Amino acid sequence: MEVIKSFTIDHTCLKPGIYVSRIDKGFTTFDLRIIEPNKEPAIAPSAIHSLEHLMATWFRNSEVKDDVVYVGPMGCLTGMYVIMTGSYSVEDMRRLTIECLQWILGQTEVPATTPETCGNYLLHDLPMCKWECARYLDRLRHNFHSEYTTLQVVLDNGQIFADA
Ligand SMILES: [Zn+2]
């Protein structure tokens, strides 16, 4: 089995920011890193679930809606993935995300939270979601990071795997 690219990023050096996780088959996967992995508490499942509903709603109604492929949470609960077609830079995604977060901070309810529209409709926390968004917004504006530090990974067959 090959080591997949995202596992070659040194998560001990990863700061909150926006990174290009990968570009393939015409799709760009953006890593919207909200908290510092393994140093700050991960986002609560209920808060990141609300963030998923809100962020997906915003992106799919925005000026770039036709290029949005996917918006969803990371399994490690430290950020979100946004997958886009077309050509978007980290700066484009930073501007869009700032606009999105500002919109979320003005919301008073989470969209699509009924048993018919959500697979776990009670698992939501809008106040905590907004708290995470406010902190991330501040970091995107004043303490922005966008360069990965990569690890060298040695595969089972002795080959060095690095994605740089
Ligand atoms: Zn849901």
mmCIF file of N, CA and C in Angstrom, residues 46-98:
data_model
loop_
_atom_site.group_PDB
_atom_site.id
_atom_site.type_symbol
_atom_site.label_atom_id
_atom_site.label_comp_id
_atom_site.label_asym_id
_atom_site.label_seq_id
_atom_site.Cartn_x
_atom_site.Cartn_y
_atom_site.Cartn_z
ATOM 1 N N SER A 46 -20.279 17.922 17.400
ATOM 2 C CA SER A 46 -21.521 18.678 17.168
ATOM 3 C C SER A 46 -21.233 20.026 16.497
ATOM 4 N N ALA A 47 -20.139 20.673 16.889
ATOM 5 C CA ALA A 47 -19.797 21.982 16.311
ATOM 6 C C ALA A 47 -19.332 21.845 14.866
ATOM 7 N N ILE A 48 -18.530 20.834 14.581
ATOM 8 C CA ILE A 48 -18.030 20.688 13.198
ATOM 9 C C ILE A 48 -19.148 20.185 12.280
ATOM 10 N N HIS A 49 -20.103 19.464 12.850
ATOM 11 C CA HIS A 49 -21.273 19.045 12.067
ATOM 12 C C HIS A 49 -22.095 20.274 11.655
ATOM 13 N N SER A 50 -22.307 21.179 12.586
ATOM 14 C CA SER A 50 -23.005 22.430 12.244
ATOM 15 C C SER A 50 -22.205 23.233 11.227
ATOM 16 N N LEU A 51 -20.889 23.252 11.413
ATOM 17 C CA LEU A 51 -20.030 23.972 10.463
ATOM 18 C C LEU A 51 -20.163 23.382 9.060
ATOM 19 N N GLU A 52 -20.239 22.059 8.976
ATOM 20 C CA GLU A 52 -20.410 21.405 7.675
ATOM 21 C C GLU A 52 -21.701 21.884 6.992
ATOM 22 N N HIS A 53 -22.803 21.896 7.746
ATOM 23 C CA HIS A 53 -24.082 22.339 7.160
ATOM 24 C C HIS A 53 -23.991 23.794 6.700
ATOM 25 N N LEU A 54 -23.408 24.630 7.550
ATOM 26 C CA LEU A 54 -23.368 26.067 7.242
ATOM 27 C C LEU A 54 -22.387 26.374 6.116
ATOM 28 N N MET A 55 -21.203 25.794 6.192
ATOM 29 C CA MET A 55 -20.183 26.090 5.188
ATOM 30 C C MET A 55 -20.607 25.554 3.820
ATOM 31 N N ALA A 56 -21.168 24.345 3.794
ATOM 32 C CA ALA A 56 -21.634 23.777 2.524
ATOM 33 C C ALA A 56 -22.750 24.644 1.947
ATOM 34 N N THR A 57 -23.646 25.102 2.791
ATOM 35 C CA THR A 57 -24.745 25.968 2.327
ATOM 36 C C THR A 57 -24.185 27.244 1.723
ATOM 37 N N TRP A 58 -23.222 27.856 2.411
ATOM 38 C CA TRP A 58 -22.665 29.113 1.899
ATOM 39 C C TRP A 58 -21.943 28.892 0.571
ATOM 40 N N PHE A 59 -21.050 27.907 0.526
ATOM 41 C CA PHE A 59 -20.275 27.692 -0.703
ATOM 42 C C PHE A 59 -21.185 27.341 -1.884
ATOM 43 N N ARG A 60 -22.241 26.585 -1.625
ATOM 44 C CA ARG A 60 -23.112 26.141 -2.710
ATOM 45 C C ARG A 60 -24.115 27.212 -3.138
ATOM 46 N N ASN A 61 -24.098 28.352 -2.454
ATOM 47 C CA ASN A 61 -24.919 29.495 -2.870
ATOM 48 C C ASN A 61 -24.062 30.697 -3.266
ATOM 49 N N SER A 62 -22.750 30.532 -3.246
ATOM 50 C CA SER A 62 -21.838 31.662 -3.445
ATOM 51 C C SER A 62 -21.564 31.895 -4.926
ATOM 52 N N GLU A 63 -20.744 32.897 -5.204
ATOM 53 C CA GLU A 63 -20.334 33.213 -6.574
ATOM 54 C C GLU A 63 -19.585 32.055 -7.247
ATOM 55 N N VAL A 64 -19.015 31.148 -6.427
ATOM 56 C CA VAL A 64 -18.240 30.032 -6.986
ATOM 57 C C VAL A 64 -19.022 28.711 -6.932
ATOM 58 N N LYS A 65 -20.318 28.796 -6.710
ATOM 59 C CA LYS A 65 -21.114 27.584 -6.465
ATOM 60 C C LYS A 65 -20.972 26.523 -7.559
ATOM 61 N N ASP A 66 -20.804 26.961 -8.821
ATOM 62 C CA ASP A 66 -20.719 25.988 -9.919
ATOM 63 C C ASP A 66 -19.422 25.187 -9.887
ATOM 64 N N ASP A 67 -18.424 25.664 -9.155
ATOM 65 C CA ASP A 67 -17.129 24.985 -9.084
ATOM 66 C C ASP A 67 -16.940 24.205 -7.779
ATOM 67 N N VAL A 68 -17.918 24.252 -6.900
ATOM 68 C CA VAL A 68 -17.797 23.555 -5.617
ATOM 69 C C VAL A 68 -18.156 22.088 -5.805
ATOM 70 N N VAL A 69 -17.208 21.206 -5.472
ATOM 71 C CA VAL A 69 -17.431 19.770 -5.613
ATOM 72 C C VAL A 69 -17.837 19.158 -4.276
ATOM 73 N N TYR A 70 -17.165 19.593 -3.204
ATOM 74 C CA TYR A 70 -17.389 18.941 -1.908
ATOM 75 C C TYR A 70 -16.949 19.866 -0.784
ATOM 76 N N VAL A 71 -17.709 19.859 0.300
ATOM 77 C CA VAL A 71 -17.338 20.561 1.532
ATOM 78 C C VAL A 71 -17.606 19.590 2.676
ATOM 79 N N GLY A 72 -16.591 19.257 3.449
ATOM 80 C CA GLY A 72 -16.824 18.298 4.528
ATOM 81 C C GLY A 72 -15.735 18.327 5.579
ATOM 82 N N PRO A 73 -16.032 17.773 6.762
ATOM 83 C CA PRO A 73 -15.084 17.814 7.879
ATOM 84 C C PRO A 73 -13.994 16.755 7.786
ATOM 85 N N MET A 74 -12.838 17.059 8.364
ATOM 86 C CA MET A 74 -11.759 16.073 8.483
ATOM 87 C C MET A 74 -12.098 15.092 9.611
ATOM 88 N N GLY A 75 -11.703 13.868 9.417
ATOM 89 C CA GLY A 75 -11.936 12.861 10.448
ATOM 90 C C GLY A 75 -11.239 13.165 11.760
ATOM 91 N N CYS A 76 -10.127 13.889 11.706
ATOM 92 C CA CYS A 76 -9.391 14.237 12.932
ATOM 93 C C CYS A 76 -10.017 15.439 13.647
ATOM 94 N N LEU A 77 -11.046 16.021 13.062
ATOM 95 C CA LEU A 77 -11.805 17.126 13.672
ATOM 96 C C LEU A 77 -10.960 18.378 13.904
ATOM 97 N N THR A 78 -9.987 18.602 13.008
ATOM 98 C CA THR A 78 -9.176 19.818 13.147
ATOM 99 C C THR A 78 -9.389 20.785 11.989
ATOM 100 N N GLY A 79 -10.253 20.437 11.049
ATOM 101 C CA GLY A 79 -10.483 21.340 9.926
ATOM 102 C C GLY A 79 -11.479 20.774 8.942
ATOM 103 N N MET A 80 -11.588 21.475 7.802
ATOM 104 C CA MET A 80 -12.549 21.109 6.756
ATOM 105 C C MET A 80 -11.812 20.948 5.433
ATOM 106 N N TYR A 81 -12.359 20.122 4.581
ATOM 107 C CA TYR A 81 -11.894 20.030 3.199
ATOM 108 C C TYR A 81 -12.901 20.698 2.277
ATOM 109 N N VAL A 82 -12.389 21.494 1.346
ATOM 110 C CA VAL A 82 -13.225 22.046 0.281
ATOM 111 C C VAL A 82 -12.566 21.626 -1.027
ATOM 112 N N ILE A 83 -13.310 20.933 -1.867
ATOM 113 C CA ILE A 83 -12.789 20.491 -3.170
ATOM 114 C C ILE A 83 -13.454 21.320 -4.267
ATOM 115 N N MET A 84 -12.608 21.891 -5.125
ATOM 116 C CA MET A 84 -13.077 22.790 -6.185
ATOM 117 C C MET A 84 -12.610 22.301 -7.554
ATOM 118 N N THR A 85 -13.419 22.562 -8.579
ATOM 119 C CA THR A 85 -12.918 22.468 -9.953
ATOM 120 C C THR A 85 -12.469 23.869 -10.358
ATOM 121 N N GLY A 86 -11.852 23.984 -11.533
ATOM 122 C CA GLY A 86 -11.380 25.302 -11.963
ATOM 123 C C GLY A 86 -10.091 25.639 -11.264
ATOM 124 N N SER A 87 -9.575 26.856 -11.470
ATOM 125 C CA SER A 87 -8.302 27.184 -10.828
ATOM 126 C C SER A 87 -8.512 28.238 -9.755
ATOM 127 N N TYR A 88 -8.259 27.827 -8.549
ATOM 128 C CA TYR A 88 -8.373 28.706 -7.381
ATOM 129 C C TYR A 88 -7.079 28.640 -6.587
ATOM 130 N N SER A 89 -6.627 29.792 -6.132
ATOM 131 C CA SER A 89 -5.400 29.849 -5.328
ATOM 132 C C SER A 89 -5.778 29.829 -3.848
ATOM 133 N N VAL A 90 -4.753 29.682 -3.029
ATOM 134 C CA VAL A 90 -4.951 29.776 -1.582
ATOM 135 C C VAL A 90 -5.533 31.146 -1.213
ATOM 136 N N GLU A 91 -5.065 32.189 -1.906
ATOM 137 C CA GLU A 91 -5.585 33.543 -1.604
ATOM 138 C C GLU A 91 -7.070 33.661 -1.972
ATOM 139 N N ASP A 92 -7.456 33.045 -3.097
ATOM 140 C CA ASP A 92 -8.885 33.014 -3.462
ATOM 141 C C ASP A 92 -9.689 32.329 -2.358
ATOM 142 N N MET A 93 -9.172 31.185 -1.907
ATOM 143 C CA MET A 93 -9.902 30.420 -0.894
ATOM 144 C C MET A 93 -9.913 31.156 0.442
ATOM 145 N N ARG A 94 -8.847 31.875 0.727
ATOM 146 C CA ARG A 94 -8.818 32.678 1.952
ATOM 147 C C ARG A 94 -9.916 33.750 1.919
ATOM 148 N N ARG A 95 -10.028 34.431 0.791
ATOM 149 C CA ARG A 95 -11.057 35.481 0.663
ATOM 150 C C ARG A 95 -12.460 34.873 0.783
ATOM 151 N N LEU A 96 -12.687 33.759 0.094
ATOM 152 C CA LEU A 96 -14.004 33.109 0.143
ATOM 153 C C LEU A 96 -14.323 32.633 1.558
ATOM 154 N N THR A 97 -13.341 32.038 2.213
ATOM 155 C CA THR A 97 -13.572 31.496 3.552
ATOM 156 C C THR A 97 -13.860 32.620 4.555
ATOM 157 N N ILE A 98 -13.154 33.723 4.430
ATOM 158 C CA ILE A 98 -13.420 34.865 5.313
ATOM 159 C C ILE A 98 -14.865 35.334 5.135
#
